[in-house]
Amino acid sequence: MGRELQKKKRRSNRQPVKQSNKTKKILNPRGNNIIAKNWYRLSPPPQIHGPSLQSLQLKLLTRTIRDKKETLAQNYRRLGLVARLKAPTGGVEKKLGATTTGISKNDPFAITSVGKAIVSEAKVERDADGKIIRVLGTTRPNPLNDPLNNLDSDSEEDGAGEEWGGIAEREAEEEDTTDVVRSLIEESHNPAPKAARYQSEREREWLEKLVEKHGDDYGAMARDAKLNPMQQTARDIGRRIKKMRGE
């Protein structure tokens, strides 16, 4: 039965059903103008000699190609971004050109070994017998390199610290921040102006009919089942009429 059904499908003119992969493509790098400009790299023009050299070089400069040797996450990492906000579930992808693996020096979660302790000078306060009471001008002991250690201040002796400007400001001050991230932070500080809502001619005709029949009684306009089939509220109708009158 199944074989005969397949033969019938081949003889018919019905097109096979194809599932689209658009639902799987969650990321949209072209959604932002700054990311779209830096998502593709310019292809360098070859060395060509001849009368049409300038025109050919101009075409090659305007043509952009994607770095197909890198994955989606690597392309985002090249811009200083991440491909997904969630934590990695199956390990971290290795970076291209990375020869050594391990914990970096600037890793805030790295545990410092006792043998590599750094000897430094500090001011201390002693009592009458010469015993050290406290150490002045130093931070709290942090053997596990907890990044929140300095923020946790329970003593009254701690002075007013610097105001934290948020994650975006902290990332902008880092040396590894790319130009794309700086441009995105600057764009976030300058949001686009709010565009005024446009009223169409049909909407104005509908409002004029309501005003002609009910005057300024917005409650009667909202209860009118014939002229208000979409059941707009009295407050919404009043706001639309004020906008039409330019108030």
PDB file of C-alpha atoms in Angstrom:
ATOM      1  CA  MET A   1       0.000   0.000   0.000  1.00  0.00           C
ATOM      2  CA  GLY A   2       2.780   2.385   0.846  1.00  0.00           C
ATOM      3  CA  ARG A   3       4.635   1.666  -2.382  1.00  0.00           C
ATOM      4  CA  GLU A   4       1.559   2.324  -4.534  1.00  0.00           C
ATOM      5  CA  LEU A   5       0.969   5.586  -2.696  1.00  0.00           C
ATOM      6  CA  GLN A   6       4.519   6.734  -3.423  1.00  0.00           C
ATOM      7  CA  LYS A   7       4.082   5.912  -7.113  1.00  0.00           C
ATOM      8  CA  LYS A   8       0.879   7.934  -7.169  1.00  0.00           C
ATOM      9  CA  LYS A   9       2.682  10.887  -5.639  1.00  0.00           C
ATOM     10  CA  ARG A  10       5.413  10.742  -8.302  1.00  0.00           C
ATOM     11  CA  ARG A  11       2.862  10.693 -11.121  1.00  0.00           C
ATOM     12  CA  SER A  12       0.925  13.647  -9.720  1.00  0.00           C
ATOM     13  CA  ASN A  13       1.898  17.278 -10.196  1.00  0.00           C
ATOM     14  CA  ARG A  14       1.770  17.997  -6.495  1.00  0.00           C
ATOM     15  CA  GLN A  15       4.910  19.712  -5.251  1.00  0.00           C
ATOM     16  CA  PRO A  16       6.648  18.067  -2.279  1.00  0.00           C
ATOM     17  CA  VAL A  17       6.307  19.816   1.043  1.00  0.00           C
ATOM     18  CA  LYS A  18       9.519  21.557   2.118  1.00  0.00           C
ATOM     19  CA  GLN A  19      10.039  22.813   5.632  1.00  0.00           C
ATOM     20  CA  SER A  20      11.594  26.224   5.955  1.00  0.00           C
ATOM     21  CA  ASN A  21      14.613  26.806   8.173  1.00  0.00           C
ATOM     22  CA  LYS A  22      13.684  30.407   8.924  1.00  0.00           C
ATOM     23  CA  THR A  23      12.468  29.468  12.390  1.00  0.00           C
ATOM     24  CA  LYS A  24      15.889  28.041  13.253  1.00  0.00           C
ATOM     25  CA  LYS A  25      17.722  31.258  12.386  1.00  0.00           C
ATOM     26  CA  ILE A  26      17.131  33.198  15.590  1.00  0.00           C
ATOM     27  CA  LEU A  27      20.006  35.655  15.169  1.00  0.00           C
ATOM     28  CA  ASN A  28      19.737  38.550  12.781  1.00  0.00           C
ATOM     29  CA  PRO A  29      23.110  40.291  12.412  1.00  0.00           C
ATOM     30  CA  ARG A  30      21.674  42.723   9.880  1.00  0.00           C
ATOM     31  CA  GLY A  31      19.049  43.970  12.316  1.00  0.00           C
ATOM     32  CA  ASN A  32      21.431  46.633  13.617  1.00  0.00           C
ATOM     33  CA  ASN A  33      23.174  49.022  11.229  1.00  0.00           C
ATOM     34  CA  ILE A  34      26.446  49.044  13.176  1.00  0.00           C
ATOM     35  CA  ILE A  35      26.672  45.244  13.306  1.00  0.00           C
ATOM     36  CA  ALA A  36      25.638  44.920   9.652  1.00  0.00           C
ATOM     37  CA  LYS A  37      28.464  47.210   8.512  1.00  0.00           C
ATOM     38  CA  ASN A  38      31.079  45.167  10.383  1.00  0.00           C
ATOM     39  CA  TRP A  39      29.568  41.724   9.786  1.00  0.00           C
ATOM     40  CA  TYR A  40      31.275  41.335   6.410  1.00  0.00           C
ATOM     41  CA  ARG A  41      34.918  41.956   5.601  1.00  0.00           C
ATOM     42  CA  LEU A  42      36.187  43.742   2.524  1.00  0.00           C
ATOM     43  CA  SER A  43      37.973  41.548  -0.010  1.00  0.00           C
ATOM     44  CA  PRO A  44      41.391  43.009  -0.956  1.00  0.00           C
ATOM     45  CA  PRO A  45      41.702  43.815  -4.686  1.00  0.00           C
ATOM     46  CA  PRO A  46      44.232  41.769  -6.675  1.00  0.00           C
ATOM     47  CA  GLN A  47      47.182  43.285  -8.476  1.00  0.00           C
ATOM     48  CA  ILE A  48      45.846  43.963 -11.982  1.00  0.00           C
ATOM     49  CA  HIS A  49      47.473  46.174 -14.585  1.00  0.00           C
ATOM     50  CA  GLY A  50      45.491  47.624 -17.442  1.00  0.00           C
ATOM     51  CA  PRO A  51      43.165  50.430 -18.533  1.00  0.00           C
ATOM     52  CA  SER A  52      40.217  49.104 -16.513  1.00  0.00           C
ATOM     53  CA  LEU A  53      42.202  48.900 -13.272  1.00  0.00           C
ATOM     54  CA  GLN A  54      40.375  51.673 -11.400  1.00  0.00           C
ATOM     55  CA  SER A  55      36.879  50.483 -12.283  1.00  0.00           C
ATOM     56  CA  LEU A  56      37.702  46.882 -11.371  1.00  0.00           C
ATOM     57  CA  GLN A  57      39.277  47.873  -8.060  1.00  0.00           C
ATOM     58  CA  LEU A  58      36.221  49.964  -7.218  1.00  0.00           C
ATOM     59  CA  LYS A  59      33.927  46.986  -7.818  1.00  0.00           C
ATOM     60  CA  LEU A  60      36.083  44.714  -5.675  1.00  0.00           C
ATOM     61  CA  LEU A  61      36.265  47.240  -2.844  1.00  0.00           C
ATOM     62  CA  THR A  62      32.497  47.645  -2.722  1.00  0.00           C
ATOM     63  CA  ARG A  63      31.982  43.880  -2.809  1.00  0.00           C
ATOM     64  CA  THR A  64      32.002  42.243   0.616  1.00  0.00           C
ATOM     65  CA  ILE A  65      32.516  38.609   1.504  1.00  0.00           C
ATOM     66  CA  ARG A  66      31.785  36.805   4.741  1.00  0.00           C
ATOM     67  CA  ASP A  67      34.562  35.010   6.563  1.00  0.00           C
ATOM     68  CA  LYS A  68      33.291  31.473   5.984  1.00  0.00           C
ATOM     69  CA  LYS A  69      36.184  29.925   7.876  1.00  0.00           C
ATOM     70  CA  GLU A  70      34.716  31.174  11.151  1.00  0.00           C
ATOM     71  CA  THR A  71      31.547  30.001  12.823  1.00  0.00           C
ATOM     72  CA  LEU A  72      28.667  32.226  13.874  1.00  0.00           C
ATOM     73  CA  ALA A  73      29.992  32.509  17.432  1.00  0.00           C
ATOM     74  CA  GLN A  74      33.482  33.358  16.160  1.00  0.00           C
ATOM     75  CA  ASN A  75      32.121  36.094  13.896  1.00  0.00           C
ATOM     76  CA  TYR A  76      30.289  37.624  16.844  1.00  0.00           C
ATOM     77  CA  ARG A  77      33.412  37.295  19.003  1.00  0.00           C
ATOM     78  CA  ARG A  78      35.390  39.167  16.351  1.00  0.00           C
ATOM     79  CA  LEU A  79      33.040  42.120  16.895  1.00  0.00           C
ATOM     80  CA  GLY A  80      33.341  41.855  20.676  1.00  0.00           C
ATOM     81  CA  LEU A  81      29.844  40.384  21.113  1.00  0.00           C
ATOM     82  CA  VAL A  82      28.352  37.033  22.092  1.00  0.00           C
ATOM     83  CA  ALA A  83      26.103  34.883  19.940  1.00  0.00           C
ATOM     84  CA  ARG A  84      23.812  33.886  22.817  1.00  0.00           C
ATOM     85  CA  LEU A  85      23.135  35.416  26.220  1.00  0.00           C
ATOM     86  CA  LYS A  86      22.678  32.087  27.983  1.00  0.00           C
ATOM     87  CA  ALA A  87      25.570  30.230  29.563  1.00  0.00           C
ATOM     88  CA  PRO A  88      27.337  27.598  27.412  1.00  0.00           C
ATOM     89  CA  THR A  89      25.929  24.110  27.983  1.00  0.00           C
ATOM     90  CA  GLY A  90      28.413  21.924  26.120  1.00  0.00           C
ATOM     91  CA  GLY A  91      31.735  23.622  26.711  1.00  0.00           C
ATOM     92  CA  VAL A  92      33.345  26.686  25.179  1.00  0.00           C
ATOM     93  CA  GLU A  93      34.471  26.791  21.584  1.00  0.00           C
ATOM     94  CA  LYS A  94      38.216  27.128  21.129  1.00  0.00           C
ATOM     95  CA  LYS A  95      39.489  30.364  19.679  1.00  0.00           C
ATOM     96  CA  LEU A  96      41.353  30.290  16.390  1.00  0.00           C
ATOM     97  CA  GLY A  97      45.107  30.589  16.848  1.00  0.00           C
ATOM     98  CA  ALA A  98      45.005  29.792  20.562  1.00  0.00           C
ATOM     99  CA  THR A  99      48.012  27.603  21.426  1.00  0.00           C
ATOM    100  CA  THR A 100      47.726  27.417  25.194  1.00  0.00           C
ATOM    101  CA  THR A 101      44.722  26.733  27.333  1.00  0.00           C
ATOM    102  CA  GLY A 102      44.185  27.546  30.964  1.00  0.00           C
ATOM    103  CA  ILE A 103      43.059  30.265  33.296  1.00  0.00           C
ATOM    104  CA  SER A 104      44.003  33.754  32.230  1.00  0.00           C
ATOM    105  CA  LYS A 105      45.725  36.198  34.541  1.00  0.00           C
ATOM    106  CA  ASN A 106      42.722  38.495  34.635  1.00  0.00           C
ATOM    107  CA  ASP A 107      40.267  35.722  35.477  1.00  0.00           C
ATOM    108  CA  PRO A 108      38.276  36.981  38.506  1.00  0.00           C
ATOM    109  CA  PHE A 109      37.363  33.404  39.503  1.00  0.00           C
ATOM    110  CA  ALA A 110      40.945  32.068  39.531  1.00  0.00           C
ATOM    111  CA  ILE A 111      42.216  30.970  42.954  1.00  0.00           C
ATOM    112  CA  THR A 112      45.651  32.396  43.721  1.00  0.00           C
ATOM    113  CA  SER A 113      48.141  29.883  45.049  1.00  0.00           C
ATOM    114  CA  VAL A 114      49.901  30.557  48.363  1.00  0.00           C
ATOM    115  CA  GLY A 115      53.352  30.067  46.873  1.00  0.00           C
ATOM    116  CA  LYS A 116      52.891  32.959  44.440  1.00  0.00           C
ATOM    117  CA  ALA A 117      51.918  35.496  47.092  1.00  0.00           C
ATOM    118  CA  ILE A 118      53.244  39.002  46.483  1.00  0.00           C
ATOM    119  CA  VAL A 119      55.047  40.738  49.367  1.00  0.00           C
ATOM    120  CA  SER A 120      54.065  44.392  49.742  1.00  0.00           C
ATOM    121  CA  GLU A 121      54.288  47.206  52.261  1.00  0.00           C
ATOM    122  CA  ALA A 122      51.375  48.527  54.302  1.00  0.00           C
ATOM    123  CA  LYS A 123      50.686  50.954  57.134  1.00  0.00           C
ATOM    124  CA  VAL A 124      49.639  49.380  60.421  1.00  0.00           C
ATOM    125  CA  GLU A 125      48.201  50.690  63.681  1.00  0.00           C
ATOM    126  CA  ARG A 126      49.684  49.377  66.937  1.00  0.00           C
ATOM    127  CA  ASP A 127      48.495  49.552  70.515  1.00  0.00           C
ATOM    128  CA  ALA A 128      50.540  50.566  73.571  1.00  0.00           C
ATOM    129  CA  ASP A 129      52.178  47.132  73.766  1.00  0.00           C
ATOM    130  CA  GLY A 130      53.246  47.240  70.111  1.00  0.00           C
ATOM    131  CA  LYS A 131      50.748  44.695  68.832  1.00  0.00           C
ATOM    132  CA  ILE A 132      49.189  45.282  65.407  1.00  0.00           C
ATOM    133  CA  ILE A 133      45.542  46.250  65.751  1.00  0.00           C
ATOM    134  CA  ARG A 134      44.620  46.822  62.139  1.00  0.00           C
ATOM    135  CA  VAL A 135      46.148  47.420  58.731  1.00  0.00           C
ATOM    136  CA  LEU A 136      45.461  50.809  57.143  1.00  0.00           C
ATOM    137  CA  GLY A 137      44.877  51.530  53.477  1.00  0.00           C
ATOM    138  CA  THR A 138      44.367  47.965  52.287  1.00  0.00           C
ATOM    139  CA  THR A 139      41.460  46.063  50.910  1.00  0.00           C
ATOM    140  CA  ARG A 140      39.698  43.190  52.578  1.00  0.00           C
ATOM    141  CA  PRO A 141      41.313  39.749  52.488  1.00  0.00           C
ATOM    142  CA  ASN A 142      40.166  37.964  49.349  1.00  0.00           C
ATOM    143  CA  PRO A 143      41.858  34.546  49.010  1.00  0.00           C
ATOM    144  CA  LEU A 144      39.259  33.320  46.470  1.00  0.00           C
ATOM    145  CA  ASN A 145      39.449  36.506  44.353  1.00  0.00           C
ATOM    146  CA  ASP A 146      35.753  37.199  44.821  1.00  0.00           C
ATOM    147  CA  PRO A 147      34.830  40.108  42.470  1.00  0.00           C
ATOM    148  CA  LEU A 148      32.063  41.197  44.894  1.00  0.00           C
ATOM    149  CA  ASN A 149      34.390  41.377  47.888  1.00  0.00           C
ATOM    150  CA  ASN A 150      34.945  45.137  47.648  1.00  0.00           C
ATOM    151  CA  LEU A 151      31.228  45.840  47.205  1.00  0.00           C
ATOM    152  CA  ASP A 152      30.298  44.067  50.445  1.00  0.00           C
ATOM    153  CA  SER A 153      30.929  46.803  53.055  1.00  0.00           C
ATOM    154  CA  ASP A 154      29.384  46.247  56.474  1.00  0.00           C
ATOM    155  CA  SER A 155      31.756  48.333  58.590  1.00  0.00           C
ATOM    156  CA  GLU A 156      31.107  52.004  59.291  1.00  0.00           C
ATOM    157  CA  GLU A 157      34.729  52.904  58.617  1.00  0.00           C
ATOM    158  CA  ASP A 158      34.388  52.403  54.879  1.00  0.00           C
ATOM    159  CA  GLY A 159      34.142  55.721  53.098  1.00  0.00           C
ATOM    160  CA  ALA A 160      31.987  56.615  50.164  1.00  0.00           C
ATOM    161  CA  GLY A 161      33.303  54.750  47.133  1.00  0.00           C
ATOM    162  CA  GLU A 162      33.006  55.559  43.474  1.00  0.00           C
ATOM    163  CA  GLU A 163      29.590  55.307  41.932  1.00  0.00           C
ATOM    164  CA  TRP A 164      29.150  52.273  39.703  1.00  0.00           C
ATOM    165  CA  GLY A 165      28.022  53.303  36.233  1.00  0.00           C
ATOM    166  CA  GLY A 166      26.744  49.913  35.135  1.00  0.00           C
ATOM    167  CA  ILE A 167      28.033  47.052  33.015  1.00  0.00           C
ATOM    168  CA  ALA A 168      28.130  49.086  29.811  1.00  0.00           C
ATOM    169  CA  GLU A 169      30.339  51.782  31.322  1.00  0.00           C
ATOM    170  CA  ARG A 170      32.687  49.214  32.822  1.00  0.00           C
ATOM    171  CA  GLU A 171      33.053  47.367  29.526  1.00  0.00           C
ATOM    172  CA  ALA A 172      33.722  50.612  27.657  1.00  0.00           C
ATOM    173  CA  GLU A 173      36.688  51.345  29.905  1.00  0.00           C
ATOM    174  CA  GLU A 174      38.362  48.031  29.207  1.00  0.00           C
ATOM    175  CA  GLU A 175      41.188  47.882  26.719  1.00  0.00           C
ATOM    176  CA  ASP A 176      39.783  44.867  24.874  1.00  0.00           C
ATOM    177  CA  THR A 177      36.578  46.677  23.958  1.00  0.00           C
ATOM    178  CA  THR A 178      36.139  46.856  20.190  1.00  0.00           C
ATOM    179  CA  ASP A 179      34.973  49.819  18.153  1.00  0.00           C
ATOM    180  CA  VAL A 180      31.687  48.027  17.461  1.00  0.00           C
ATOM    181  CA  VAL A 181      30.899  47.754  21.184  1.00  0.00           C
ATOM    182  CA  ARG A 182      31.782  51.408  21.754  1.00  0.00           C
ATOM    183  CA  SER A 183      29.502  52.429  18.879  1.00  0.00           C
ATOM    184  CA  LEU A 184      26.661  50.305  20.267  1.00  0.00           C
ATOM    185  CA  ILE A 185      27.068  51.833  23.739  1.00  0.00           C
ATOM    186  CA  GLU A 186      27.047  55.324  22.242  1.00  0.00           C
ATOM    187  CA  GLU A 187      23.942  54.475  20.236  1.00  0.00           C
ATOM    188  CA  SER A 188      22.178  53.192  23.356  1.00  0.00           C
ATOM    189  CA  HIS A 189      22.819  56.518  25.115  1.00  0.00           C
ATOM    190  CA  ASN A 190      21.191  58.394  22.199  1.00  0.00           C
ATOM    191  CA  PRO A 191      17.852  56.702  21.510  1.00  0.00           C
ATOM    192  CA  ALA A 192      15.923  57.486  18.372  1.00  0.00           C
ATOM    193  CA  PRO A 193      13.330  60.264  18.706  1.00  0.00           C
ATOM    194  CA  LYS A 194       9.766  59.123  19.120  1.00  0.00           C
ATOM    195  CA  ALA A 195       7.860  59.463  15.859  1.00  0.00           C
ATOM    196  CA  ALA A 196       4.442  61.098  15.954  1.00  0.00           C
ATOM    197  CA  ARG A 197       1.505  58.877  15.071  1.00  0.00           C
ATOM    198  CA  TYR A 198      -0.046  59.588  11.683  1.00  0.00           C
ATOM    199  CA  GLN A 199      -3.825  59.780  11.265  1.00  0.00           C
ATOM    200  CA  SER A 200      -5.208  58.519   7.984  1.00  0.00           C
ATOM    201  CA  GLU A 201      -8.090  60.071   6.063  1.00  0.00           C
ATOM    202  CA  ARG A 202     -10.412  57.156   6.899  1.00  0.00           C
ATOM    203  CA  GLU A 203      -9.747  57.640  10.605  1.00  0.00           C
ATOM    204  CA  ARG A 204     -10.511  61.353  10.328  1.00  0.00           C
ATOM    205  CA  GLU A 205     -13.772  60.610   8.482  1.00  0.00           C
ATOM    206  CA  TRP A 206     -14.762  58.144  11.202  1.00  0.00           C
ATOM    207  CA  LEU A 207     -14.024  60.669  13.967  1.00  0.00           C
ATOM    208  CA  GLU A 208     -15.927  63.412  12.150  1.00  0.00           C
ATOM    209  CA  LYS A 209     -19.012  61.163  11.948  1.00  0.00           C
ATOM    210  CA  LEU A 210     -18.804  60.495  15.683  1.00  0.00           C
ATOM    211  CA  VAL A 211     -18.463  64.202  16.487  1.00  0.00           C
ATOM    212  CA  GLU A 212     -21.332  65.090  14.134  1.00  0.00           C
ATOM    213  CA  LYS A 213     -23.655  62.591  15.831  1.00  0.00           C
ATOM    214  CA  HIS A 214     -22.621  62.794  19.516  1.00  0.00           C
ATOM    215  CA  GLY A 215     -20.781  66.102  19.839  1.00  0.00           C
ATOM    216  CA  ASP A 216     -18.303  65.919  22.742  1.00  0.00           C
ATOM    217  CA  ASP A 217     -19.984  62.995  24.521  1.00  0.00           C
ATOM    218  CA  TYR A 218     -17.188  60.419  24.367  1.00  0.00           C
ATOM    219  CA  GLY A 219     -19.179  57.930  26.439  1.00  0.00           C
ATOM    220  CA  ALA A 220     -21.986  57.871  23.876  1.00  0.00           C
ATOM    221  CA  MET A 221     -19.408  57.413  21.110  1.00  0.00           C
ATOM    222  CA  ALA A 222     -17.980  54.372  22.876  1.00  0.00           C
ATOM    223  CA  ARG A 223     -21.469  52.842  23.289  1.00  0.00           C
ATOM    224  CA  ASP A 224     -22.442  53.420  19.653  1.00  0.00           C
ATOM    225  CA  ALA A 225     -22.360  49.896  18.201  1.00  0.00           C
ATOM    226  CA  LYS A 226     -22.861  51.075  14.622  1.00  0.00           C
ATOM    227  CA  LEU A 227     -20.186  53.781  14.372  1.00  0.00           C
ATOM    228  CA  ASN A 228     -17.855  52.082  16.857  1.00  0.00           C
ATOM    229  CA  PRO A 229     -17.809  48.406  15.816  1.00  0.00           C
ATOM    230  CA  MET A 230     -14.268  47.861  17.144  1.00  0.00           C
ATOM    231  CA  GLN A 231     -15.410  48.921  20.652  1.00  0.00           C
ATOM    232  CA  GLN A 232     -12.856  51.677  21.171  1.00  0.00           C
ATOM    233  CA  THR A 233     -12.977  53.118  24.678  1.00  0.00           C
ATOM    234  CA  ALA A 234     -14.162  56.642  25.441  1.00  0.00           C
ATOM    235  CA  ARG A 235     -10.682  57.685  26.510  1.00  0.00           C
ATOM    236  CA  ASP A 236      -9.118  56.373  23.302  1.00  0.00           C
ATOM    237  CA  ILE A 237     -11.718  58.125  21.141  1.00  0.00           C
ATOM    238  CA  GLY A 238     -11.196  61.384  23.037  1.00  0.00           C
ATOM    239  CA  ARG A 239      -7.436  61.167  22.531  1.00  0.00           C
ATOM    240  CA  ARG A 240      -7.902  60.612  18.801  1.00  0.00           C
ATOM    241  CA  ILE A 241     -10.297  63.563  18.501  1.00  0.00           C
ATOM    242  CA  LYS A 242      -7.892  65.871  20.350  1.00  0.00           C
ATOM    243  CA  LYS A 243      -5.124  64.840  17.997  1.00  0.00           C
ATOM    244  CA  MET A 244      -7.368  65.509  15.002  1.00  0.00           C
ATOM    245  CA  ARG A 245      -8.178  68.994  16.300  1.00  0.00           C
ATOM    246  CA  GLY A 246      -4.512  69.690  17.034  1.00  0.00           C
ATOM    247  CA  GLU A 247      -4.994  70.206  20.761  1.00  0.00           C
TER     248      GLU A 247
END
